[in-house]
Amino acid sequence: EIMPSLVGSEMCIRDRLIAFLGVLMLTPDPVLVRLADADTFTILFWRGIFYALGVLAILFATYRKNTFKELKNIGRPGIWIGLLSGIGGVTFIAAIQYTSIAKVLVIISTAPMVVAIISWVIINEKPKLYTWISMLIIVTGIYIVMKGDTGTLNVMGSSLAVISIIAGGYSFALTRKYSNVNMVPAMIVNALVVSGVGLAFSSSFYLPFDSLIYVIAGGILLAIAFSLITLAPRFIPASEVAMFMPLGTIFGIISAWLVINEQPSSSSILGGSIVVITLFFHAWYSSKLQTK
């Protein structure tokens, strides 16, 4: 009786570690984009290529000769997931170029709430009362974060971040809907969308060596991070995956502060604290209810 309990405990830890590592791997991404210091579309083009190669390498290492079979299995839903998450990725990078990393990460961290609403529409998972209350508090926090946006560029950045979470929210809801299918290969579609946008709008594909190193590092981190994040909902409830998102926001803001000296504004700190604390307790309470 003791051994099954130990095995179950180890699996529980492993499953949560998958989600945590996925979020943690995303932490330096905004900083790497800022350090690349290049044209947005040029970054998107190369980022998408190395992202796709990274996911393909992970799939090949995992499935070997069955890699293309896994790619085929995603079907039309997987293509939609890839397209939507790709749009989310493009608008995320654009948002970072227009406004502070702190603002973008705080807005992005509301994704679990967006997923809750979209899941209600797509797969009829009606949010609980405590979720609606959390949403109202989060909207207040986001209002405080965006209150300091006095310039057109900042408003543009915040708007792009909102578009990113809506597109990503639809993608995540569809991933939950088709949780019986391995959707990691759909991240290649995601990467191709990102690279395709860069190809269509970039005036030059040249990147200095230093910039290219940052972009390559970002692409590899994305491949690993999104593979883990896409896998996590297959093993543990999505609410538990979401519980790690606020940690990613905190780590991301701190890394931007330490590495590129981008100090968050007082409105970002106050509003971000409201959002992150609310998200954490919402995910914790949701997870607690599901284990009863």
PDB file of C-alpha atoms in Angstrom:
ATOM      1  CA  GLU A   1       0.000   0.000   0.000  1.00  0.00           C
ATOM      2  CA  ILE A   2       2.937   2.309   0.697  1.00  0.00           C
ATOM      3  CA  MET A   3       4.591   1.811  -2.708  1.00  0.00           C
ATOM      4  CA  PRO A   4       1.570   2.838  -4.845  1.00  0.00           C
ATOM      5  CA  SER A   5       1.214   5.905  -2.653  1.00  0.00           C
ATOM      6  CA  LEU A   6       4.868   6.811  -3.200  1.00  0.00           C
ATOM      7  CA  VAL A   7       4.560   6.257  -6.945  1.00  0.00           C
ATOM      8  CA  GLY A   8       1.429   8.412  -7.082  1.00  0.00           C
ATOM      9  CA  SER A   9       3.163  11.146  -5.116  1.00  0.00           C
ATOM     10  CA  GLU A  10       6.180  11.063  -7.437  1.00  0.00           C
ATOM     11  CA  MET A  11       3.935  11.311 -10.510  1.00  0.00           C
ATOM     12  CA  CYS A  12       2.068  14.216  -8.927  1.00  0.00           C
ATOM     13  CA  ILE A  13       5.361  16.049  -8.371  1.00  0.00           C
ATOM     14  CA  ARG A  14       6.530  15.225 -11.902  1.00  0.00           C
ATOM     15  CA  ASP A  15       3.322  16.543 -13.503  1.00  0.00           C
ATOM     16  CA  ARG A  16       3.515  19.850 -11.623  1.00  0.00           C
ATOM     17  CA  LEU A  17       7.214  20.098 -12.414  1.00  0.00           C
ATOM     18  CA  ILE A  18       6.352  19.949 -16.123  1.00  0.00           C
ATOM     19  CA  ALA A  19       4.097  23.006 -15.770  1.00  0.00           C
ATOM     20  CA  PHE A  20       6.540  24.884 -13.545  1.00  0.00           C
ATOM     21  CA  LEU A  21       9.523  24.300 -15.846  1.00  0.00           C
ATOM     22  CA  GLY A  22       7.472  25.357 -18.877  1.00  0.00           C
ATOM     23  CA  VAL A  23       6.576  28.697 -17.288  1.00  0.00           C
ATOM     24  CA  LEU A  24      10.084  29.155 -15.884  1.00  0.00           C
ATOM     25  CA  MET A  25      11.647  28.655 -19.330  1.00  0.00           C
ATOM     26  CA  LEU A  26       9.544  31.539 -20.665  1.00  0.00           C
ATOM     27  CA  THR A  27      10.835  33.958 -18.016  1.00  0.00           C
ATOM     28  CA  PRO A  28      13.870  35.336 -19.930  1.00  0.00           C
ATOM     29  CA  ASP A  29      12.060  35.515 -23.290  1.00  0.00           C
ATOM     30  CA  PRO A  30      10.958  39.200 -23.163  1.00  0.00           C
ATOM     31  CA  VAL A  31      14.437  40.236 -22.020  1.00  0.00           C
ATOM     32  CA  LEU A  32      16.051  38.307 -24.875  1.00  0.00           C
ATOM     33  CA  VAL A  33      13.754  40.054 -27.364  1.00  0.00           C
ATOM     34  CA  ARG A  34      14.714  43.457 -25.949  1.00  0.00           C
ATOM     35  CA  LEU A  35      18.434  42.564 -25.933  1.00  0.00           C
ATOM     36  CA  ALA A  36      18.243  41.541 -29.606  1.00  0.00           C
ATOM     37  CA  ASP A  37      17.562  45.227 -30.313  1.00  0.00           C
ATOM     38  CA  ALA A  38      16.508  44.713 -33.922  1.00  0.00           C
ATOM     39  CA  ASP A  39      13.576  45.281 -36.265  1.00  0.00           C
ATOM     40  CA  THR A  40      10.441  43.533 -34.965  1.00  0.00           C
ATOM     41  CA  PHE A  41       9.715  41.635 -38.178  1.00  0.00           C
ATOM     42  CA  THR A  42      13.330  40.546 -38.620  1.00  0.00           C
ATOM     43  CA  ILE A  43      13.240  39.124 -35.085  1.00  0.00           C
ATOM     44  CA  LEU A  44       9.952  37.358 -35.844  1.00  0.00           C
ATOM     45  CA  PHE A  45      11.343  35.745 -38.995  1.00  0.00           C
ATOM     46  CA  TRP A  46      14.421  34.225 -37.342  1.00  0.00           C
ATOM     47  CA  ARG A  47      12.653  33.507 -34.051  1.00  0.00           C
ATOM     48  CA  GLY A  48      10.017  31.445 -35.863  1.00  0.00           C
ATOM     49  CA  ILE A  49      12.625  29.439 -37.754  1.00  0.00           C
ATOM     50  CA  PHE A  50      14.615  28.462 -34.664  1.00  0.00           C
ATOM     51  CA  TYR A  51      11.408  27.860 -32.726  1.00  0.00           C
ATOM     52  CA  ALA A  52      10.201  25.421 -35.412  1.00  0.00           C
ATOM     53  CA  LEU A  53      13.552  23.653 -35.584  1.00  0.00           C
ATOM     54  CA  GLY A  54      13.573  23.312 -31.796  1.00  0.00           C
ATOM     55  CA  VAL A  55      10.107  21.742 -31.650  1.00  0.00           C
ATOM     56  CA  LEU A  56      10.958  19.432 -34.562  1.00  0.00           C
ATOM     57  CA  ALA A  57      14.129  18.302 -32.761  1.00  0.00           C
ATOM     58  CA  ILE A  58      12.135  17.572 -29.578  1.00  0.00           C
ATOM     59  CA  LEU A  59       9.551  15.579 -31.539  1.00  0.00           C
ATOM     60  CA  PHE A  60      12.200  13.597 -33.401  1.00  0.00           C
ATOM     61  CA  ALA A  61      14.091  12.822 -30.182  1.00  0.00           C
ATOM     62  CA  THR A  62      10.834  11.629 -28.615  1.00  0.00           C
ATOM     63  CA  TYR A  63       9.085   9.785 -31.456  1.00  0.00           C
ATOM     64  CA  ARG A  64      11.854   9.021 -33.964  1.00  0.00           C
ATOM     65  CA  LYS A  65      10.294   7.431 -37.049  1.00  0.00           C
ATOM     66  CA  ASN A  66       6.760   8.237 -35.798  1.00  0.00           C
ATOM     67  CA  THR A  67       7.418  11.996 -35.798  1.00  0.00           C
ATOM     68  CA  PHE A  68       5.469  12.682 -38.995  1.00  0.00           C
ATOM     69  CA  LYS A  69       2.635  10.507 -37.754  1.00  0.00           C
ATOM     70  CA  GLU A  70       2.402  12.733 -34.655  1.00  0.00           C
ATOM     71  CA  LEU A  71       2.379  15.787 -36.906  1.00  0.00           C
ATOM     72  CA  LYS A  72      -0.474  14.353 -38.947  1.00  0.00           C
ATOM     73  CA  ASN A  73      -2.491  13.412 -35.855  1.00  0.00           C
ATOM     74  CA  ILE A  74      -3.086  17.045 -34.810  1.00  0.00           C
ATOM     75  CA  GLY A  75      -5.589  17.398 -37.666  1.00  0.00           C
ATOM     76  CA  ARG A  76      -7.577  20.577 -38.276  1.00  0.00           C
ATOM     77  CA  PRO A  77      -7.905  21.420 -34.545  1.00  0.00           C
ATOM     78  CA  GLY A  78      -4.124  21.367 -34.235  1.00  0.00           C
ATOM     79  CA  ILE A  79      -3.749  23.722 -37.192  1.00  0.00           C
ATOM     80  CA  TRP A  80      -6.187  26.154 -35.542  1.00  0.00           C
ATOM     81  CA  ILE A  81      -4.300  25.882 -32.262  1.00  0.00           C
ATOM     82  CA  GLY A  82      -1.047  26.616 -34.088  1.00  0.00           C
ATOM     83  CA  LEU A  83      -2.523  29.575 -35.993  1.00  0.00           C
ATOM     84  CA  LEU A  84      -4.051  31.158 -32.900  1.00  0.00           C
ATOM     85  CA  SER A  85      -0.993  30.662 -30.713  1.00  0.00           C
ATOM     86  CA  GLY A  86       1.120  32.017 -33.582  1.00  0.00           C
ATOM     87  CA  ILE A  87      -0.963  35.186 -33.692  1.00  0.00           C
ATOM     88  CA  GLY A  88      -0.561  35.415 -29.929  1.00  0.00           C
ATOM     89  CA  GLY A  89       3.205  35.091 -30.322  1.00  0.00           C
ATOM     90  CA  VAL A  90       3.429  37.796 -32.992  1.00  0.00           C
ATOM     91  CA  THR A  91       1.380  40.330 -31.020  1.00  0.00           C
ATOM     92  CA  PHE A  92       3.348  39.503 -27.857  1.00  0.00           C
ATOM     93  CA  ILE A  93       6.661  40.406 -29.518  1.00  0.00           C
ATOM     94  CA  ALA A  94       5.142  43.560 -31.020  1.00  0.00           C
ATOM     95  CA  ALA A  95       3.734  44.564 -27.623  1.00  0.00           C
ATOM     96  CA  ILE A  96       7.178  44.352 -25.993  1.00  0.00           C
ATOM     97  CA  GLN A  97       8.530  46.734 -28.633  1.00  0.00           C
ATOM     98  CA  TYR A  98       5.852  49.331 -27.860  1.00  0.00           C
ATOM     99  CA  THR A  99       5.602  49.314 -24.060  1.00  0.00           C
ATOM    100  CA  SER A 100       7.358  48.086 -20.926  1.00  0.00           C
ATOM    101  CA  ILE A 101       7.941  44.391 -20.263  1.00  0.00           C
ATOM    102  CA  ALA A 102       6.234  44.745 -16.879  1.00  0.00           C
ATOM    103  CA  LYS A 103       2.978  46.021 -18.432  1.00  0.00           C
ATOM    104  CA  VAL A 104       2.970  43.297 -21.086  1.00  0.00           C
ATOM    105  CA  LEU A 105       3.641  40.506 -18.589  1.00  0.00           C
ATOM    106  CA  VAL A 106       0.945  41.685 -16.187  1.00  0.00           C
ATOM    107  CA  ILE A 107      -1.615  41.774 -18.999  1.00  0.00           C
ATOM    108  CA  ILE A 108      -0.435  38.389 -20.329  1.00  0.00           C
ATOM    109  CA  SER A 109      -0.744  36.892 -16.841  1.00  0.00           C
ATOM    110  CA  THR A 110      -4.535  37.303 -17.041  1.00  0.00           C
ATOM    111  CA  ALA A 111      -4.642  34.525 -19.654  1.00  0.00           C
ATOM    112  CA  PRO A 112      -6.180  31.966 -17.222  1.00  0.00           C
ATOM    113  CA  MET A 113      -9.188  34.250 -16.755  1.00  0.00           C
ATOM    114  CA  VAL A 114      -9.510  34.712 -20.510  1.00  0.00           C
ATOM    115  CA  VAL A 115      -9.306  30.933 -20.951  1.00  0.00           C
ATOM    116  CA  ALA A 116     -12.108  30.504 -18.409  1.00  0.00           C
ATOM    117  CA  ILE A 117     -14.435  32.758 -20.421  1.00  0.00           C
ATOM    118  CA  ILE A 118     -13.511  31.275 -23.792  1.00  0.00           C
ATOM    119  CA  SER A 119     -13.827  27.724 -22.445  1.00  0.00           C
ATOM    120  CA  TRP A 120     -17.351  28.604 -21.322  1.00  0.00           C
ATOM    121  CA  VAL A 121     -18.199  29.514 -24.924  1.00  0.00           C
ATOM    122  CA  ILE A 122     -16.294  26.722 -26.690  1.00  0.00           C
ATOM    123  CA  ILE A 123     -16.618  23.717 -24.381  1.00  0.00           C
ATOM    124  CA  ASN A 124     -19.422  24.843 -22.066  1.00  0.00           C
ATOM    125  CA  GLU A 125     -17.271  25.026 -18.933  1.00  0.00           C
ATOM    126  CA  LYS A 126     -19.134  27.694 -17.012  1.00  0.00           C
ATOM    127  CA  PRO A 127     -16.885  29.727 -14.674  1.00  0.00           C
ATOM    128  CA  LYS A 128     -17.693  29.497 -10.966  1.00  0.00           C
ATOM    129  CA  LEU A 129     -18.789  32.489  -8.892  1.00  0.00           C
ATOM    130  CA  TYR A 130     -15.308  32.877  -7.389  1.00  0.00           C
ATOM    131  CA  THR A 131     -13.919  33.080 -10.933  1.00  0.00           C
ATOM    132  CA  TRP A 132     -16.237  35.978 -11.801  1.00  0.00           C
ATOM    133  CA  ILE A 133     -15.229  37.773  -8.598  1.00  0.00           C
ATOM    134  CA  SER A 134     -11.563  37.205  -9.457  1.00  0.00           C
ATOM    135  CA  MET A 135     -12.146  38.618 -12.938  1.00  0.00           C
ATOM    136  CA  LEU A 136     -13.617  41.835 -11.530  1.00  0.00           C
ATOM    137  CA  ILE A 137     -10.598  42.280  -9.253  1.00  0.00           C
ATOM    138  CA  ILE A 138      -8.221  41.545 -12.126  1.00  0.00           C
ATOM    139  CA  VAL A 139      -9.938  44.079 -14.397  1.00  0.00           C
ATOM    140  CA  THR A 140      -9.324  46.647 -11.658  1.00  0.00           C
ATOM    141  CA  GLY A 141      -5.655  45.664 -11.522  1.00  0.00           C
ATOM    142  CA  ILE A 142      -5.283  45.910 -15.300  1.00  0.00           C
ATOM    143  CA  TYR A 143      -6.952  49.343 -15.255  1.00  0.00           C
ATOM    144  CA  ILE A 144      -4.336  50.525 -12.735  1.00  0.00           C
ATOM    145  CA  VAL A 145      -1.511  49.090 -14.870  1.00  0.00           C
ATOM    146  CA  MET A 146      -2.783  50.789 -18.031  1.00  0.00           C
ATOM    147  CA  LYS A 147      -3.659  54.051 -16.246  1.00  0.00           C
ATOM    148  CA  GLY A 148      -0.103  55.277 -16.723  1.00  0.00           C
ATOM    149  CA  ASP A 149      -0.304  54.788 -20.512  1.00  0.00           C
ATOM    150  CA  THR A 150      -0.272  58.414 -21.624  1.00  0.00           C
ATOM    151  CA  GLY A 151       1.335  57.980 -25.020  1.00  0.00           C
ATOM    152  CA  THR A 152       0.110  56.361 -28.232  1.00  0.00           C
ATOM    153  CA  LEU A 153       2.948  53.850 -28.207  1.00  0.00           C
ATOM    154  CA  ASN A 154       2.055  52.605 -24.739  1.00  0.00           C
ATOM    155  CA  VAL A 155      -1.613  52.268 -25.620  1.00  0.00           C
ATOM    156  CA  MET A 156      -0.625  50.341 -28.755  1.00  0.00           C
ATOM    157  CA  GLY A 157       1.586  48.014 -26.717  1.00  0.00           C
ATOM    158  CA  SER A 158      -1.123  47.317 -24.148  1.00  0.00           C
ATOM    159  CA  SER A 159      -3.677  46.704 -26.910  1.00  0.00           C
ATOM    160  CA  LEU A 160      -1.370  44.236 -28.645  1.00  0.00           C
ATOM    161  CA  ALA A 161      -0.851  42.422 -25.337  1.00  0.00           C
ATOM    162  CA  VAL A 162      -4.654  42.102 -24.966  1.00  0.00           C
ATOM    163  CA  ILE A 163      -4.919  40.673 -28.490  1.00  0.00           C
ATOM    164  CA  SER A 164      -2.150  38.225 -27.582  1.00  0.00           C
ATOM    165  CA  ILE A 165      -3.992  36.827 -24.558  1.00  0.00           C
ATOM    166  CA  ILE A 166      -7.276  36.530 -26.481  1.00  0.00           C
ATOM    167  CA  ALA A 167      -5.622  34.582 -29.330  1.00  0.00           C
ATOM    168  CA  GLY A 168      -3.625  32.508 -26.854  1.00  0.00           C
ATOM    169  CA  GLY A 169      -6.751  31.957 -24.759  1.00  0.00           C
ATOM    170  CA  TYR A 170      -8.610  30.454 -27.718  1.00  0.00           C
ATOM    171  CA  SER A 171      -5.602  28.256 -28.438  1.00  0.00           C
ATOM    172  CA  PHE A 172      -5.415  27.013 -24.840  1.00  0.00           C
ATOM    173  CA  ALA A 173      -9.177  26.344 -24.699  1.00  0.00           C
ATOM    174  CA  LEU A 174      -8.938  24.255 -27.880  1.00  0.00           C
ATOM    175  CA  THR A 175      -5.969  22.374 -26.411  1.00  0.00           C
ATOM    176  CA  ARG A 176      -8.121  21.511 -23.408  1.00  0.00           C
ATOM    177  CA  LYS A 177     -10.988  20.472 -25.673  1.00  0.00           C
ATOM    178  CA  TYR A 178      -8.742  18.065 -27.591  1.00  0.00           C
ATOM    179  CA  SER A 179      -6.653  16.958 -24.596  1.00  0.00           C
ATOM    180  CA  ASN A 180      -6.728  13.359 -25.898  1.00  0.00           C
ATOM    181  CA  VAL A 181      -4.474  14.441 -28.784  1.00  0.00           C
ATOM    182  CA  ASN A 182      -0.805  15.352 -28.443  1.00  0.00           C
ATOM    183  CA  MET A 183      -0.789  18.990 -29.601  1.00  0.00           C
ATOM    184  CA  VAL A 184       2.934  19.638 -29.183  1.00  0.00           C
ATOM    185  CA  PRO A 185       3.400  19.284 -32.989  1.00  0.00           C
ATOM    186  CA  ALA A 186       0.924  22.172 -33.402  1.00  0.00           C
ATOM    187  CA  MET A 187       3.670  24.425 -32.065  1.00  0.00           C
ATOM    188  CA  ILE A 188       5.444  24.012 -35.396  1.00  0.00           C
ATOM    189  CA  VAL A 189       2.440  25.670 -37.049  1.00  0.00           C
ATOM    190  CA  ASN A 190       2.737  28.371 -34.390  1.00  0.00           C
ATOM    191  CA  ALA A 191       6.398  28.911 -35.268  1.00  0.00           C
ATOM    192  CA  LEU A 192       5.703  29.006 -39.019  1.00  0.00           C
ATOM    193  CA  VAL A 193       3.032  31.685 -38.492  1.00  0.00           C
ATOM    194  CA  VAL A 194       5.531  33.783 -36.530  1.00  0.00           C
ATOM    195  CA  SER A 195       8.221  33.347 -39.185  1.00  0.00           C
ATOM    196  CA  GLY A 196       5.732  33.924 -42.020  1.00  0.00           C
ATOM    197  CA  VAL A 197       4.671  37.295 -40.612  1.00  0.00           C
ATOM    198  CA  GLY A 198       8.327  38.276 -40.364  1.00  0.00           C
ATOM    199  CA  LEU A 199       8.949  37.125 -43.936  1.00  0.00           C
ATOM    200  CA  ALA A 200       5.992  39.139 -45.230  1.00  0.00           C
ATOM    201  CA  PHE A 201       6.826  42.438 -43.572  1.00  0.00           C
ATOM    202  CA  SER A 202      10.572  42.533 -42.897  1.00  0.00           C
ATOM    203  CA  SER A 203      12.604  44.850 -45.104  1.00  0.00           C
ATOM    204  CA  SER A 204      15.854  43.060 -44.227  1.00  0.00           C
ATOM    205  CA  PHE A 205      16.718  39.664 -42.783  1.00  0.00           C
ATOM    206  CA  TYR A 206      20.160  40.688 -41.594  1.00  0.00           C
ATOM    207  CA  LEU A 207      20.868  40.437 -37.876  1.00  0.00           C
ATOM    208  CA  PRO A 208      24.166  41.315 -36.153  1.00  0.00           C
ATOM    209  CA  PHE A 209      25.843  38.300 -34.560  1.00  0.00           C
ATOM    210  CA  ASP A 210      24.988  39.398 -31.000  1.00  0.00           C
ATOM    211  CA  SER A 211      21.325  39.886 -31.920  1.00  0.00           C
ATOM    212  CA  LEU A 212      21.202  36.525 -33.677  1.00  0.00           C
ATOM    213  CA  ILE A 213      22.513  34.761 -30.553  1.00  0.00           C
ATOM    214  CA  TYR A 214      19.696  36.250 -28.461  1.00  0.00           C
ATOM    215  CA  VAL A 215      17.096  35.294 -31.078  1.00  0.00           C
ATOM    216  CA  ILE A 216      18.427  31.709 -31.338  1.00  0.00           C
ATOM    217  CA  ALA A 217      18.381  31.380 -27.547  1.00  0.00           C
ATOM    218  CA  GLY A 218      14.803  32.691 -27.483  1.00  0.00           C
ATOM    219  CA  GLY A 219      13.680  30.242 -30.169  1.00  0.00           C
ATOM    220  CA  ILE A 220      15.167  27.263 -28.329  1.00  0.00           C
ATOM    221  CA  LEU A 221      13.623  28.342 -25.015  1.00  0.00           C
ATOM    222  CA  LEU A 222      10.238  28.757 -26.717  1.00  0.00           C
ATOM    223  CA  ALA A 223      10.427  25.255 -28.189  1.00  0.00           C
ATOM    224  CA  ILE A 224      11.092  23.685 -24.795  1.00  0.00           C
ATOM    225  CA  ALA A 225       8.703  25.929 -22.833  1.00  0.00           C
ATOM    226  CA  PHE A 226       5.659  25.557 -25.081  1.00  0.00           C
ATOM    227  CA  SER A 227       6.212  21.834 -25.484  1.00  0.00           C
ATOM    228  CA  LEU A 228       6.025  21.493 -21.689  1.00  0.00           C
ATOM    229  CA  ILE A 229       3.108  23.907 -21.304  1.00  0.00           C
ATOM    230  CA  THR A 230       1.174  22.120 -24.051  1.00  0.00           C
ATOM    231  CA  LEU A 231       1.812  18.757 -22.368  1.00  0.00           C
ATOM    232  CA  ALA A 232       0.918  19.857 -18.829  1.00  0.00           C
ATOM    233  CA  PRO A 233      -2.918  20.045 -19.206  1.00  0.00           C
ATOM    234  CA  ARG A 234      -2.914  16.395 -20.281  1.00  0.00           C
ATOM    235  CA  PHE A 235      -1.717  15.369 -16.806  1.00  0.00           C
ATOM    236  CA  ILE A 236      -3.068  17.965 -14.368  1.00  0.00           C
ATOM    237  CA  PRO A 237      -6.073  20.340 -14.379  1.00  0.00           C
ATOM    238  CA  ALA A 238      -5.606  23.536 -16.374  1.00  0.00           C
ATOM    239  CA  SER A 239      -6.256  25.564 -13.212  1.00  0.00           C
ATOM    240  CA  GLU A 240      -3.170  24.015 -11.647  1.00  0.00           C
ATOM    241  CA  VAL A 241      -1.109  24.857 -14.706  1.00  0.00           C
ATOM    242  CA  ALA A 242      -2.408  28.423 -14.429  1.00  0.00           C
ATOM    243  CA  MET A 243      -1.231  28.613 -10.826  1.00  0.00           C
ATOM    244  CA  PHE A 244       2.356  28.862 -12.098  1.00  0.00           C
ATOM    245  CA  MET A 245       1.615  31.764 -14.480  1.00  0.00           C
ATOM    246  CA  PRO A 246       1.840  34.511 -11.820  1.00  0.00           C
ATOM    247  CA  LEU A 247       5.285  33.203 -10.878  1.00  0.00           C
ATOM    248  CA  GLY A 248       6.383  33.608 -14.495  1.00  0.00           C
ATOM    249  CA  THR A 249       5.142  37.201 -14.438  1.00  0.00           C
ATOM    250  CA  ILE A 250       7.061  37.985 -11.247  1.00  0.00           C
ATOM    251  CA  PHE A 251      10.278  36.358 -12.497  1.00  0.00           C
ATOM    252  CA  GLY A 252       9.950  38.113 -15.856  1.00  0.00           C
ATOM    253  CA  ILE A 253       9.535  41.566 -14.324  1.00  0.00           C
ATOM    254  CA  ILE A 254      12.446  40.986 -11.924  1.00  0.00           C
ATOM    255  CA  SER A 255      14.719  39.739 -14.731  1.00  0.00           C
ATOM    256  CA  ALA A 256      13.867  42.804 -16.859  1.00  0.00           C
ATOM    257  CA  TRP A 257      14.700  45.023 -13.896  1.00  0.00           C
ATOM    258  CA  LEU A 258      18.015  43.290 -13.143  1.00  0.00           C
ATOM    259  CA  VAL A 259      19.270  42.567 -16.673  1.00  0.00           C
ATOM    260  CA  ILE A 260      18.211  45.636 -18.685  1.00  0.00           C
ATOM    261  CA  ASN A 261      17.440  48.009 -15.808  1.00  0.00           C
ATOM    262  CA  GLU A 262      13.800  48.406 -16.880  1.00  0.00           C
ATOM    263  CA  GLN A 263      12.270  49.498 -13.600  1.00  0.00           C
ATOM    264  CA  PRO A 264       8.487  48.996 -13.457  1.00  0.00           C
ATOM    265  CA  SER A 265       6.346  52.073 -12.798  1.00  0.00           C
ATOM    266  CA  SER A 266       4.431  52.451  -9.544  1.00  0.00           C
ATOM    267  CA  SER A 267       1.148  51.752 -11.388  1.00  0.00           C
ATOM    268  CA  SER A 268       2.616  48.562 -12.857  1.00  0.00           C
ATOM    269  CA  ILE A 269       3.796  47.409  -9.430  1.00  0.00           C
ATOM    270  CA  LEU A 270       0.454  48.150  -7.727  1.00  0.00           C
ATOM    271  CA  GLY A 271      -1.795  46.820 -10.497  1.00  0.00           C
ATOM    272  CA  GLY A 272       0.510  43.897 -11.161  1.00  0.00           C
ATOM    273  CA  SER A 273       0.485  42.900  -7.508  1.00  0.00           C
ATOM    274  CA  ILE A 274      -3.317  42.900  -7.520  1.00  0.00           C
ATOM    275  CA  VAL A 275      -3.434  40.755 -10.661  1.00  0.00           C
ATOM    276  CA  VAL A 276      -0.746  38.277  -9.610  1.00  0.00           C
ATOM    277  CA  ILE A 277      -2.079  37.780  -6.059  1.00  0.00           C
ATOM    278  CA  THR A 278      -5.648  37.358  -7.331  1.00  0.00           C
ATOM    279  CA  LEU A 279      -4.566  34.849  -9.987  1.00  0.00           C
ATOM    280  CA  PHE A 280      -2.526  32.868  -7.488  1.00  0.00           C
ATOM    281  CA  PHE A 281      -5.333  32.539  -4.958  1.00  0.00           C
ATOM    282  CA  HIS A 282      -7.894  31.809  -7.665  1.00  0.00           C
ATOM    283  CA  ALA A 283      -5.764  28.971  -9.068  1.00  0.00           C
ATOM    284  CA  TRP A 284      -4.965  27.677  -5.572  1.00  0.00           C
ATOM    285  CA  TYR A 285      -8.631  27.678  -4.524  1.00  0.00           C
ATOM    286  CA  SER A 286      -9.727  26.098  -7.818  1.00  0.00           C
ATOM    287  CA  SER A 287      -7.113  23.372  -7.445  1.00  0.00           C
ATOM    288  CA  LYS A 288      -8.177  22.779  -3.840  1.00  0.00           C
ATOM    289  CA  LEU A 289     -11.807  22.295  -4.868  1.00  0.00           C
ATOM    290  CA  GLN A 290     -10.853  19.792  -7.575  1.00  0.00           C
ATOM    291  CA  THR A 291      -8.914  17.633  -5.118  1.00  0.00           C
ATOM    292  CA  LYS A 292     -11.889  17.267  -2.763  1.00  0.00           C
TER     293      LYS A 292
END
